[in-house]
PDB file of C-alpha atoms in Angstrom:
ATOM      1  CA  UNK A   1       0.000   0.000   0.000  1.00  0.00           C
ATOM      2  CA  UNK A   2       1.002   3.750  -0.701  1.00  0.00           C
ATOM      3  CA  UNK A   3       2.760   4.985   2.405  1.00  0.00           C
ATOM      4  CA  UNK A   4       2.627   1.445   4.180  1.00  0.00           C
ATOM      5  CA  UNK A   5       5.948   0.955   6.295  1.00  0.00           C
ATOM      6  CA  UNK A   6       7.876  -2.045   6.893  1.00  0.00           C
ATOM      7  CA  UNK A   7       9.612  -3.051   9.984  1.00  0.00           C
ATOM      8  CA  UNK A   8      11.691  -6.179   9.365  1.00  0.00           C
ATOM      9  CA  UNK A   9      12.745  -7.642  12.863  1.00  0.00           C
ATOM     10  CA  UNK A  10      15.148 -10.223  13.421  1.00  0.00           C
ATOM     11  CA  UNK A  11      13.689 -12.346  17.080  1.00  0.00           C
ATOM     12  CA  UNK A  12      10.515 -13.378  18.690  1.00  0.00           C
ATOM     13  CA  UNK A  13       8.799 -10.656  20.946  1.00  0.00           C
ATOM     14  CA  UNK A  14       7.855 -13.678  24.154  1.00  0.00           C
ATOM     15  CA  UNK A  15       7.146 -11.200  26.722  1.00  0.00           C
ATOM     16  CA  UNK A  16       2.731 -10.048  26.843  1.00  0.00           C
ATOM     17  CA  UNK A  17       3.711  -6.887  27.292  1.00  0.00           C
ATOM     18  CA  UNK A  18       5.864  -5.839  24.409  1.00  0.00           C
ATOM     19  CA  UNK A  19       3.503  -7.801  22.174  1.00  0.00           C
ATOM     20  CA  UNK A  20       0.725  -5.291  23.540  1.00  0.00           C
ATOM     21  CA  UNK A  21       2.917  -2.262  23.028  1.00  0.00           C
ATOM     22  CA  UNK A  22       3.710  -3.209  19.428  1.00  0.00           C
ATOM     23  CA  UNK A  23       0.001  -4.294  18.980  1.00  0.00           C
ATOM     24  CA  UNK A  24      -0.850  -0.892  19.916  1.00  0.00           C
ATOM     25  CA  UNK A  25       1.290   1.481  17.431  1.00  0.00           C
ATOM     26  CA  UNK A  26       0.319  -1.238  14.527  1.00  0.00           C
ATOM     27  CA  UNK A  27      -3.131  -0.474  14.946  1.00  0.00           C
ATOM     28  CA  UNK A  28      -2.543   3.159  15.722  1.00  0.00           C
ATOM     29  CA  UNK A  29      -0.225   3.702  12.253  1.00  0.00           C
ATOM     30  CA  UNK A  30      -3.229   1.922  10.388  1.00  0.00           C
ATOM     31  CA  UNK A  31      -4.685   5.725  10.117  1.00  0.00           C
ATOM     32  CA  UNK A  32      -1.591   6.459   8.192  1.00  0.00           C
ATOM     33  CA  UNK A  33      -1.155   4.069   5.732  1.00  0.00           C
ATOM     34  CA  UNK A  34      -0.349   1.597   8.458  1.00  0.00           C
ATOM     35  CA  UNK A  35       2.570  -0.740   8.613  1.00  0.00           C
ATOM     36  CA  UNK A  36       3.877  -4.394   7.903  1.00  0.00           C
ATOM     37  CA  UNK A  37       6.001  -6.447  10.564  1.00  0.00           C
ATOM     38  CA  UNK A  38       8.016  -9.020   9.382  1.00  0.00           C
ATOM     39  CA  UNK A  39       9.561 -11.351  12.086  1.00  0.00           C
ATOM     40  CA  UNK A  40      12.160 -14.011  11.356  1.00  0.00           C
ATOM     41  CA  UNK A  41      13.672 -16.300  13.385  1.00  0.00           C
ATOM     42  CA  UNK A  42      16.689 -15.724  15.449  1.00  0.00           C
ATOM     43  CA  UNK A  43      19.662 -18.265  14.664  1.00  0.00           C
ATOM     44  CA  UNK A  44      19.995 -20.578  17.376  1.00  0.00           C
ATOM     45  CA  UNK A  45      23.420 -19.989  19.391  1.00  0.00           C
ATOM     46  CA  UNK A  46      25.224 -21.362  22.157  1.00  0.00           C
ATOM     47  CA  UNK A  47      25.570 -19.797  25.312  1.00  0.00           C
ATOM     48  CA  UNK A  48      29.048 -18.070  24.385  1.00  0.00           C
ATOM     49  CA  UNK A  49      29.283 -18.379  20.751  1.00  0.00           C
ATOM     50  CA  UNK A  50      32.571 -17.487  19.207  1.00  0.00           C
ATOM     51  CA  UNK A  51      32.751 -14.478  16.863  1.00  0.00           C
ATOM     52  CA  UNK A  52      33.005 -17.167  14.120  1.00  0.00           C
ATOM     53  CA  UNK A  53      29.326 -19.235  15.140  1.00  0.00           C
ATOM     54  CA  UNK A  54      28.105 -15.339  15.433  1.00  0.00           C
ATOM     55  CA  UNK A  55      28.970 -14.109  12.086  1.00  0.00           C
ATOM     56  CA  UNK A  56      27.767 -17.232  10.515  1.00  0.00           C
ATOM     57  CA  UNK A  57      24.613 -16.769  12.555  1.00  0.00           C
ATOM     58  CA  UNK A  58      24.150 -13.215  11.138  1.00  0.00           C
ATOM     59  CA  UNK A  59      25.141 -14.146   7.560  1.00  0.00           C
ATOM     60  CA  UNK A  60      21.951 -16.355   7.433  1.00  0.00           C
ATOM     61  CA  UNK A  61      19.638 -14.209   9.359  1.00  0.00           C
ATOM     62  CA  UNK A  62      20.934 -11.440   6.701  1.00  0.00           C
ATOM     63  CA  UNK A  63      20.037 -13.779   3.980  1.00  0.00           C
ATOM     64  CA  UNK A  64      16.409 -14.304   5.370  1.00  0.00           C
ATOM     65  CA  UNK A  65      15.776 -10.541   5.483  1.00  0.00           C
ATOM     66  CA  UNK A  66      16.767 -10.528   1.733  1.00  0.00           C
ATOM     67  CA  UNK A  67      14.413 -12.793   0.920  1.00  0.00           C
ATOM     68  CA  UNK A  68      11.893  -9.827   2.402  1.00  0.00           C
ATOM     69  CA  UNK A  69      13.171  -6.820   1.159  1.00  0.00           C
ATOM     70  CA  UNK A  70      11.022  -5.335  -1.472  1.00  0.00           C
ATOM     71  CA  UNK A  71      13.109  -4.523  -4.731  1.00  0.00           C
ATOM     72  CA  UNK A  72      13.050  -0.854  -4.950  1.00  0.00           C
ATOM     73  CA  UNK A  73      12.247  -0.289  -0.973  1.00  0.00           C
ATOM     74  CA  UNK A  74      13.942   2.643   0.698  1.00  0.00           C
ATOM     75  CA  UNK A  75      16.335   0.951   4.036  1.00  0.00           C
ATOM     76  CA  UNK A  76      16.756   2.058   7.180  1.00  0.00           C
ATOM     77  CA  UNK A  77      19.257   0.533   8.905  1.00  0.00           C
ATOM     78  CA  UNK A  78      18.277   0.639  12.757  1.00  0.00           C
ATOM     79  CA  UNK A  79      21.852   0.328  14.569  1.00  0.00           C
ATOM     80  CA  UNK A  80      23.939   1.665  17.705  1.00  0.00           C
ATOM     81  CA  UNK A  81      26.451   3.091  15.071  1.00  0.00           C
ATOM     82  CA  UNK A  82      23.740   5.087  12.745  1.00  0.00           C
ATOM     83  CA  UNK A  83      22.811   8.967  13.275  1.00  0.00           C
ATOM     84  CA  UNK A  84      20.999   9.918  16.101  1.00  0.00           C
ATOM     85  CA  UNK A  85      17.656  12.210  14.884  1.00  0.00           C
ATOM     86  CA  UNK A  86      15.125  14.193  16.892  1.00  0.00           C
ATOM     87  CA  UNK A  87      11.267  12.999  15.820  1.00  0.00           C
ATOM     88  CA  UNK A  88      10.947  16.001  13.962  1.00  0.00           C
ATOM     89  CA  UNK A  89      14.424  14.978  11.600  1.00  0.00           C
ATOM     90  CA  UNK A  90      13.059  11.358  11.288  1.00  0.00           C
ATOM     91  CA  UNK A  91       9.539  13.253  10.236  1.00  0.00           C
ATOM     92  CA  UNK A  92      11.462  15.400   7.837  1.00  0.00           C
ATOM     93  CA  UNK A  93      13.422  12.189   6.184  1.00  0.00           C
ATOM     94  CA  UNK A  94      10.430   9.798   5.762  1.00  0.00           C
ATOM     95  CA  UNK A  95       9.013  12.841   4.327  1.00  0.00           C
ATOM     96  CA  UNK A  96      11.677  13.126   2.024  1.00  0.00           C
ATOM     97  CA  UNK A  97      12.633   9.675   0.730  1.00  0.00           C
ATOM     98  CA  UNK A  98       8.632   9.461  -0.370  1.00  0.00           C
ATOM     99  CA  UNK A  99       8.717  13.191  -2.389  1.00  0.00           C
ATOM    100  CA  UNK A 100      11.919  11.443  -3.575  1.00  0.00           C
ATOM    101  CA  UNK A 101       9.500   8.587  -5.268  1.00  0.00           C
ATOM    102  CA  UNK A 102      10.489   5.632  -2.823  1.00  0.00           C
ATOM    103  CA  UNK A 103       6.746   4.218  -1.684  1.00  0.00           C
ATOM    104  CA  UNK A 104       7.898   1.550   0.162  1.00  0.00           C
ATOM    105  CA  UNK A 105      10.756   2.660   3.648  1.00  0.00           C
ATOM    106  CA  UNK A 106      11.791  -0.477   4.918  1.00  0.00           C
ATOM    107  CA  UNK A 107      13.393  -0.426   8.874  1.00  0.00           C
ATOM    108  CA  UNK A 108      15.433  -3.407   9.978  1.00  0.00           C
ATOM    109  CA  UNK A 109      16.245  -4.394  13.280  1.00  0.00           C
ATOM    110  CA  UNK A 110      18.523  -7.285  13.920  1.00  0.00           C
ATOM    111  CA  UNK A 111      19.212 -10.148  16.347  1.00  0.00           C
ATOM    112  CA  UNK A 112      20.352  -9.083  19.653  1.00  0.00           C
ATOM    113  CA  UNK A 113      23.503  -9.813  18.045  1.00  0.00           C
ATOM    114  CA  UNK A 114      23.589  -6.908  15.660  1.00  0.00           C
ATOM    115  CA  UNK A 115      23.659  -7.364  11.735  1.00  0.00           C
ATOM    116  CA  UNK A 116      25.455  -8.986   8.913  1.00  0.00           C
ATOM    117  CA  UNK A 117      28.124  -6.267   7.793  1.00  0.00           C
ATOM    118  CA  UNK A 118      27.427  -6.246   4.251  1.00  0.00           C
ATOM    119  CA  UNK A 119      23.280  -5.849   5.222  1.00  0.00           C
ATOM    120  CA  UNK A 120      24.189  -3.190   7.209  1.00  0.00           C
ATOM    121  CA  UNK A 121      25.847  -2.037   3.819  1.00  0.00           C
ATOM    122  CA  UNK A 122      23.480  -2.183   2.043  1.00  0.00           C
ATOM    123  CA  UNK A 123      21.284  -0.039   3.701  1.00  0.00           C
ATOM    124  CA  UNK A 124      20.253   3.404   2.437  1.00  0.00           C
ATOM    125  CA  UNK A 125      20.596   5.267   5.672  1.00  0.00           C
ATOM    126  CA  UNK A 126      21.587   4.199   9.060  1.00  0.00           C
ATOM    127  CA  UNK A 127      19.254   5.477  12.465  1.00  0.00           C
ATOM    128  CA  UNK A 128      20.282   4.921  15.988  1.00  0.00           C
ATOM    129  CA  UNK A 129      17.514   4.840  18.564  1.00  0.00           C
ATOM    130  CA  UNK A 130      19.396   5.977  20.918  1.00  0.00           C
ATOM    131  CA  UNK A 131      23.299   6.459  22.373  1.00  0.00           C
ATOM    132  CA  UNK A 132      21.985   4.190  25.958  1.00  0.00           C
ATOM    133  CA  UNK A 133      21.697   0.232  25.976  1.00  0.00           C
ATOM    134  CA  UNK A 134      17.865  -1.350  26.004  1.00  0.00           C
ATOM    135  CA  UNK A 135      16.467  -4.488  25.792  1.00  0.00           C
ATOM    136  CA  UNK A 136      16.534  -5.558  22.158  1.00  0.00           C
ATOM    137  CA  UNK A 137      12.760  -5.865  21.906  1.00  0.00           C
ATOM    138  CA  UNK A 138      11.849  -2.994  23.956  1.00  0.00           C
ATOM    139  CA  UNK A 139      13.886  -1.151  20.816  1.00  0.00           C
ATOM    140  CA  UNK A 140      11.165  -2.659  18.497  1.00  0.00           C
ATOM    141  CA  UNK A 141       8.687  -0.755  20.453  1.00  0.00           C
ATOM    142  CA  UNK A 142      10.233   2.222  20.904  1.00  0.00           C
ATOM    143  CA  UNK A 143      11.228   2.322  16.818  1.00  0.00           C
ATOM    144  CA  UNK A 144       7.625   1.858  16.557  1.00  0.00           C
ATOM    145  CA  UNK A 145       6.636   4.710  18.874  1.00  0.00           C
ATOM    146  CA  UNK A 146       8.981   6.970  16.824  1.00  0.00           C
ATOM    147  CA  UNK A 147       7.540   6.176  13.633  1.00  0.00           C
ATOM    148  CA  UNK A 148       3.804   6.673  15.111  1.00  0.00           C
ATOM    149  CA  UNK A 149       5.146   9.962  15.805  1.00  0.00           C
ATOM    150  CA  UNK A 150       6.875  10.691  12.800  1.00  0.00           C
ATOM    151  CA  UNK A 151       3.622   9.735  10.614  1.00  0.00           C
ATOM    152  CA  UNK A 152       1.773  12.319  13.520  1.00  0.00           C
ATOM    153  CA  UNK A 153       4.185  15.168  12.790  1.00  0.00           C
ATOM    154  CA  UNK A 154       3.721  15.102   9.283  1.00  0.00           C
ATOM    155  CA  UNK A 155      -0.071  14.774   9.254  1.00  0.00           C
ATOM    156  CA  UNK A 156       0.029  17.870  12.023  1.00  0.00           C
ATOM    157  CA  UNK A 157      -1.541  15.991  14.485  1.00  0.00           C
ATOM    158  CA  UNK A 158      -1.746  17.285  18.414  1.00  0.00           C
ATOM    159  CA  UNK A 159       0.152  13.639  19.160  1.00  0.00           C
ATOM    160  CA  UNK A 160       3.014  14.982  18.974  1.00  0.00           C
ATOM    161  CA  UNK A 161       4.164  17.984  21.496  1.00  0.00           C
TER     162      UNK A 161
END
């Protein structure tokens, strides 16, 4: 759909209440355009994998978010390393890439062990959450919360103060 986003997410949510929280901004970003969520599976590691068994690991959770990507999709890398934004910045850029003719903005989150290199390569642009440590899935809701708020920005809504 026009304006539909995509969050790609490497992991299952288990805990009720970050299931509820995403829940929530999916059905509240259905009044703009709305958005997919893609899960995979996590590769299944051993309790102190070697950088070797976790690169491997990545390199096939990398090639299972390929299989997703939509050809001419717009990627946002979500990642420690990428630019921090204020809502209003991340408003301006999704605003951007679409005037730009890109209908389809892709986010990807990975494992709780990062991303495959080249993936992160590959991406178009590169967005930290933020500079502090959180739980890996509470970042899936908080991504979400942003781009609830980004969508409410642009569409001038009183969400957003």
């Amino acid at each position: 759909a026009e304006d539909m986003l995509t969050l790609i997410a490497t992991g299952k949510l288990k805990e009720p209440f970050y299931r509820q929280a995403v829940a929530e901004y999916e059905k509240r970003l259905k009044s703009y355009g709305g958005i997919q969520i893609i899960e995979l599976p996590e590769v299944r590691l051993p309790d102190n994998p070697s950088r070797t068994q976790i690169d491997a690991a990545l390199k096939k959770e990398a090639e299972a978010v390929r299989q997703k990507l939509p050809k001419n999709a717009w990627l946002c890398v979500l990642t420690p390393e990428g630019k921090l934004m204020s809502s209003e910045a991340l408003a301006e850029k999704l605003s951007q890439v679409r005037l730009s003719g890109k209908s389809e903005l892709v986010f990807l989150m990975g494992s709780s062990f990062g991303i495959d290199a080249q993936l992160k390569a590959q991406g178009d642009f590169r967005l930290s959450i933020s500079p502090m440590t959180f739980p890996h899935h509470l970042c899936r809701v908080m991504a979400l919360e942003q781009l609830y708020r980004a969508e409410s920005i642009l569409a001038g809504s009183k969400y957003h103060k």
